[in-house]
CSV table of C-alpha atoms in Angstrom, one decimal:
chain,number,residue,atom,x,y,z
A,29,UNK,CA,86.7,88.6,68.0
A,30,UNK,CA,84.1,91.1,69.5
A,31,UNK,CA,83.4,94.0,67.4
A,32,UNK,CA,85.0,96.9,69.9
A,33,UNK,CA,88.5,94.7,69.9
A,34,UNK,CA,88.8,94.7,66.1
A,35,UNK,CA,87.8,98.1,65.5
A,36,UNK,CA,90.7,98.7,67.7
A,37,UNK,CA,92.9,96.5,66.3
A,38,UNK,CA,92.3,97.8,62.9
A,39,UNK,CA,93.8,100.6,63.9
A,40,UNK,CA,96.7,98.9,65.9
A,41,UNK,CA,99.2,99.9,63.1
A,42,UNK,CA,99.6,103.8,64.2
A,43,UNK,CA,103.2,104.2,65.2
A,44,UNK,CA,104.7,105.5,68.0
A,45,UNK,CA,107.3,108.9,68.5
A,46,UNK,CA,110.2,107.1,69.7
A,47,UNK,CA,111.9,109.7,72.2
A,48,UNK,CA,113.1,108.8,76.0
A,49,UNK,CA,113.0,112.4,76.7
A,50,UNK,CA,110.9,113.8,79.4
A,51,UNK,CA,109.6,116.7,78.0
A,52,UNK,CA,107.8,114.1,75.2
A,53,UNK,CA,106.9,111.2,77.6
A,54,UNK,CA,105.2,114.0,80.2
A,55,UNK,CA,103.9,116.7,77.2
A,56,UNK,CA,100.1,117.6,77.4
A,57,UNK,CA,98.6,114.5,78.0
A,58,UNK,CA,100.6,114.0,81.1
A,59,UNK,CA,100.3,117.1,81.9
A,60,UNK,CA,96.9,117.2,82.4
A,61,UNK,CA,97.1,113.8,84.4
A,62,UNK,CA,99.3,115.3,87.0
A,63,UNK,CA,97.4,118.5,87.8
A,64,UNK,CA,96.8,117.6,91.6
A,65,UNK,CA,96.1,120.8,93.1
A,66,UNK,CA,97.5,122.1,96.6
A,67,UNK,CA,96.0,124.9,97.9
A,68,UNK,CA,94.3,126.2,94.3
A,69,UNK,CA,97.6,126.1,92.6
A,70,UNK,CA,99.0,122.9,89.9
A,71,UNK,CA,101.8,121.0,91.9
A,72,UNK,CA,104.5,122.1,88.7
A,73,UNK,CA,104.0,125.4,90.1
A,74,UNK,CA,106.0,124.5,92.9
A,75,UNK,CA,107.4,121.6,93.1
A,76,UNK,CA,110.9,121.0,91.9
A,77,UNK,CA,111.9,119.4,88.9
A,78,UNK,CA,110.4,116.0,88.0
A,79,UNK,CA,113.5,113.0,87.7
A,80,UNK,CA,112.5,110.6,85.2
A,81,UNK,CA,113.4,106.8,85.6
A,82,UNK,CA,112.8,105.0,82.1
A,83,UNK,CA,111.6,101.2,82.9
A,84,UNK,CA,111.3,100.5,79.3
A,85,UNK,CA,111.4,102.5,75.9
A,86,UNK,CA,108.8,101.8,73.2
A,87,UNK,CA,107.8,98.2,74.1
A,88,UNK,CA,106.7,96.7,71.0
A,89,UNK,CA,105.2,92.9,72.2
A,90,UNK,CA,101.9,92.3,70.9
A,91,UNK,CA,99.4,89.9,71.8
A,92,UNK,CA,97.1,87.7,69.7
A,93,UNK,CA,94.6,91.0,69.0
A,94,UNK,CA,97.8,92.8,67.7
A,95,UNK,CA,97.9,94.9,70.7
A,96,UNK,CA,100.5,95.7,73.1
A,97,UNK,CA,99.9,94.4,76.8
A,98,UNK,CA,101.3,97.6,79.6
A,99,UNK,CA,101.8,96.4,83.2
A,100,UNK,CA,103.5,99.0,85.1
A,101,UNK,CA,107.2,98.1,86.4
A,102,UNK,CA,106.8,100.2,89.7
A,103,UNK,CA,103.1,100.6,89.6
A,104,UNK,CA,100.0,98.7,90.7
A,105,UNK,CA,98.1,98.4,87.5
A,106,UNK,CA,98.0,96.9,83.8
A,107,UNK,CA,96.4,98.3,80.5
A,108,UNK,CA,95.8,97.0,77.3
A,109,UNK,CA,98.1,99.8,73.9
A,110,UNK,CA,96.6,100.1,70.9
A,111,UNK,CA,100.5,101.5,70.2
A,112,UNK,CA,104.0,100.7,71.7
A,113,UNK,CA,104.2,102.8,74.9
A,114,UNK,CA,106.9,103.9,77.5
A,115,UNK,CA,106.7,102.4,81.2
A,116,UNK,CA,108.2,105.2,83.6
A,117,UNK,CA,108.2,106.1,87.0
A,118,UNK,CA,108.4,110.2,87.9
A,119,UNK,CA,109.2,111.6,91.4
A,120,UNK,CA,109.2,115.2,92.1
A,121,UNK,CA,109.8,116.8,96.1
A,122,UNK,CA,107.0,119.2,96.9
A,123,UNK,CA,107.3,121.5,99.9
A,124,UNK,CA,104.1,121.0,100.9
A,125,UNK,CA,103.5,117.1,100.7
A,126,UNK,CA,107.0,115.4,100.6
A,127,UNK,CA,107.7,113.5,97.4
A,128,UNK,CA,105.4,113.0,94.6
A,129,UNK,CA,105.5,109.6,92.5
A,130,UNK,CA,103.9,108.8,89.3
A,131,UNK,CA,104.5,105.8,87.6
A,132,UNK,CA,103.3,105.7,84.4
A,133,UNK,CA,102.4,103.9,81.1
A,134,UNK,CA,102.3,106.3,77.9
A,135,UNK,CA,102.4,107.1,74.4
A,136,UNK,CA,102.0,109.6,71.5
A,137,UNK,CA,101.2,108.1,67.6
A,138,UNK,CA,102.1,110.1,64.9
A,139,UNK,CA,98.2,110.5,64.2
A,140,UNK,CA,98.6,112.8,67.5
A,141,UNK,CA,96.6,111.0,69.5
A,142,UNK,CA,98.2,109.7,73.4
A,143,UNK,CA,97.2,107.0,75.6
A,144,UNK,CA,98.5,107.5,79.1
A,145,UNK,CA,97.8,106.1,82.6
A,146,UNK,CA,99.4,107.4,85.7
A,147,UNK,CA,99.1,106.2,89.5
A,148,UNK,CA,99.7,109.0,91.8
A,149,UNK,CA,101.2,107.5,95.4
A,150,UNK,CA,99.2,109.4,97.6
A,151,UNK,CA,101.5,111.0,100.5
A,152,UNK,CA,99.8,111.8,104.2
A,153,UNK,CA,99.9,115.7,103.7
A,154,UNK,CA,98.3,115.8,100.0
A,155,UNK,CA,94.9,116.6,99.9
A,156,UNK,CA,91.9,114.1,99.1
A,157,UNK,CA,91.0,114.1,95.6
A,158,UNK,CA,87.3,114.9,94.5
A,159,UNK,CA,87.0,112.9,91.3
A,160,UNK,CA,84.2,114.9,90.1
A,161,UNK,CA,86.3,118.2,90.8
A,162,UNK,CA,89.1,117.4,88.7
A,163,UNK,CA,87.5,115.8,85.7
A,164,UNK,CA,85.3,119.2,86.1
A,165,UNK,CA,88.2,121.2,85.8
A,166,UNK,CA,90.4,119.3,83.0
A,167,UNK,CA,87.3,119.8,80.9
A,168,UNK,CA,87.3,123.4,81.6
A,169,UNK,CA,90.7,123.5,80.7
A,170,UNK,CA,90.2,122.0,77.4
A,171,UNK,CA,87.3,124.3,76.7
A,172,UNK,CA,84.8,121.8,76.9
A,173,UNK,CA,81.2,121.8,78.9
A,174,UNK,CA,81.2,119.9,82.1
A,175,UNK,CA,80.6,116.5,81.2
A,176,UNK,CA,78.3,114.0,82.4
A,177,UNK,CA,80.4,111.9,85.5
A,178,UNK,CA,79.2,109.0,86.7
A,179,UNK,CA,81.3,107.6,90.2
A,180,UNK,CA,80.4,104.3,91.7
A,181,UNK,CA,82.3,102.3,93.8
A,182,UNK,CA,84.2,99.0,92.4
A,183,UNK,CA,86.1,97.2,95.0
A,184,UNK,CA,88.4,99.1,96.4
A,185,UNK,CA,88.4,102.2,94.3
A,186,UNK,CA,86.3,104.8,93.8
A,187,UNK,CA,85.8,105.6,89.9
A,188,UNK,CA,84.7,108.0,87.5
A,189,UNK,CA,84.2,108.0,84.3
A,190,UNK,CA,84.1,110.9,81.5
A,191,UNK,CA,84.2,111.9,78.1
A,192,UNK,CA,84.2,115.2,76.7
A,193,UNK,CA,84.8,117.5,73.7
A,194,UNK,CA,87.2,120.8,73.6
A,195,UNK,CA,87.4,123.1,70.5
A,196,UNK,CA,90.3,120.8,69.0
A,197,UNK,CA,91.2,117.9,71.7
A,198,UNK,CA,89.0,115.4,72.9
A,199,UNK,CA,89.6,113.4,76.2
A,200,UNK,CA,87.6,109.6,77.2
A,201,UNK,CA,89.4,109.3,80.8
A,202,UNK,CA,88.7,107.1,84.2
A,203,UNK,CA,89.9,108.3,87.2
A,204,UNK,CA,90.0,106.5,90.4
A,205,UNK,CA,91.5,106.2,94.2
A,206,UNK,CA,92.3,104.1,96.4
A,207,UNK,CA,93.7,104.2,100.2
A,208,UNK,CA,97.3,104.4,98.3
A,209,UNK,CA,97.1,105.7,95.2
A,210,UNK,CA,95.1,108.1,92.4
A,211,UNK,CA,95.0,106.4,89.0
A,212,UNK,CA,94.1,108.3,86.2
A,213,UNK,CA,93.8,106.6,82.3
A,214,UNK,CA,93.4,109.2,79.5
A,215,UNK,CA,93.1,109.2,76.0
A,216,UNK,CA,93.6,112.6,74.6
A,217,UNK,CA,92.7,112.4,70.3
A,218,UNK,CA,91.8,116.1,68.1
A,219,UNK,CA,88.4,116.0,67.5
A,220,UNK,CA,88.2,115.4,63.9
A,221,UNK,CA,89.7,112.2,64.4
A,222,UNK,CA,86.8,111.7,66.4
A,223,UNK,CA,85.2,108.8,64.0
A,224,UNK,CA,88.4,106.2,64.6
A,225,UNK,CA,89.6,107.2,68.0
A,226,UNK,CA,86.9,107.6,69.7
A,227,UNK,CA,86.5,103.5,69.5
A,228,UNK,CA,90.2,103.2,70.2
A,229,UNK,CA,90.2,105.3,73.6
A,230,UNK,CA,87.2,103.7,74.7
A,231,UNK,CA,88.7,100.3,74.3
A,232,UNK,CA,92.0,101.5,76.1
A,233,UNK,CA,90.5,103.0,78.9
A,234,UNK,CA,88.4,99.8,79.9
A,235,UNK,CA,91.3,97.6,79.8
A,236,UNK,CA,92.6,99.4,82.8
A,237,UNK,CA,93.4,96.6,85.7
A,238,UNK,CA,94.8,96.9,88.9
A,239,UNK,CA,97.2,94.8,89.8
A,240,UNK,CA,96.2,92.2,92.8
């Protein structure tokens, strides 16, 4: 076993919130992921309320490492839990680019640290994302410095990778597009549990996949 997978998986035993509510399963981390803008303004702002469909609820099959495998239900991609996680889809209707859909892997440890990844279906009237803009901005948000971002190309999506430091939250994310879709994999962890999760969100982010 490589060193990065049992660093994580020596942390593997951090428990889940169980809850099947939205307002847990899309909190801050989600949140965060789903700050598209339209015209300068956060889609919430104007879109109607989200509908949550719950795939499955706290999946807890591990594999060999003693972590928990995530391939979306609805979605087009696969990562790798350090916890047991929630499998989602979210649709929203937008008045200005028809109806938004997320589907979504996520979780929240006690520890309060959360692992989310969300594909955005990309709709003909929404805007093209600037990788660099957003990851700009959620750093803002968070009261961190704009972080190094490196894009490159890898088949057939675009990706950018980040990591960067607020005055209590830290975020290691990798956000992408393709023709179809935005993904976006977060790990959001407070800073001083920087030492542990740091390792952990790295790990999680690189195991994203897309599905072929």
């Amino acid at each position: 076993m490589d060193k990065p997978i049992a660093g994580q998986h020596a942390d593997a035993n951090r428990k889940m919130i169980p809850s099947a509510t939205l307002e847990i399963v899309t909190r801050r981390l989600t949140a965060v992921l789903v700050c598209f803008s339209i015209g300068g303004y956060p889609i919430w702002a104007v879109a109607a309320a989200p509908k949550l469909q719950m795939h499955r609820q706290m999946v807890q099959q591990k594999d060999a490492n003693g972590l928990y495998p995530a391939q979306s239900t609805r979605g087009h991609f696969s990562v790798i839990s350090p916890i047991p996680f929630n499998d989602y889809t979210i649709t929203t209707e937008d008045p200005n680019i028809g109806t938004l859909t997320m589907h979504g892997i996520g979780s929240k440890s006690v520890d309060d640290m959360e692992f989310g990844t969300i594909e955005t279906v990309r709709t003909a009237r929404q805007k093209d994302l600037n990788l660099r803009d957003f990851i700009t901005r959620t750093a803002a948000n968070l009261g961190a410095a704009a972080p190094a971002i490196v894009v490159k190309q890898e088949g057939p999506e675009e990706v950018a990778h980040a990591a960067f430091e607020g005055t209590s939250r830290a975020i290691v994310m990798r956000l992408s597009k393709t023709a179809g879709s935005v993904f976006n994999v977060m790990c959001d962890y407070p800073v001083k549990a920087a030492k542990t999760a740091r390792l952990m969100c790295d790990n999680y982010v690189s195991s994203f996949r897309l599905k072929n």
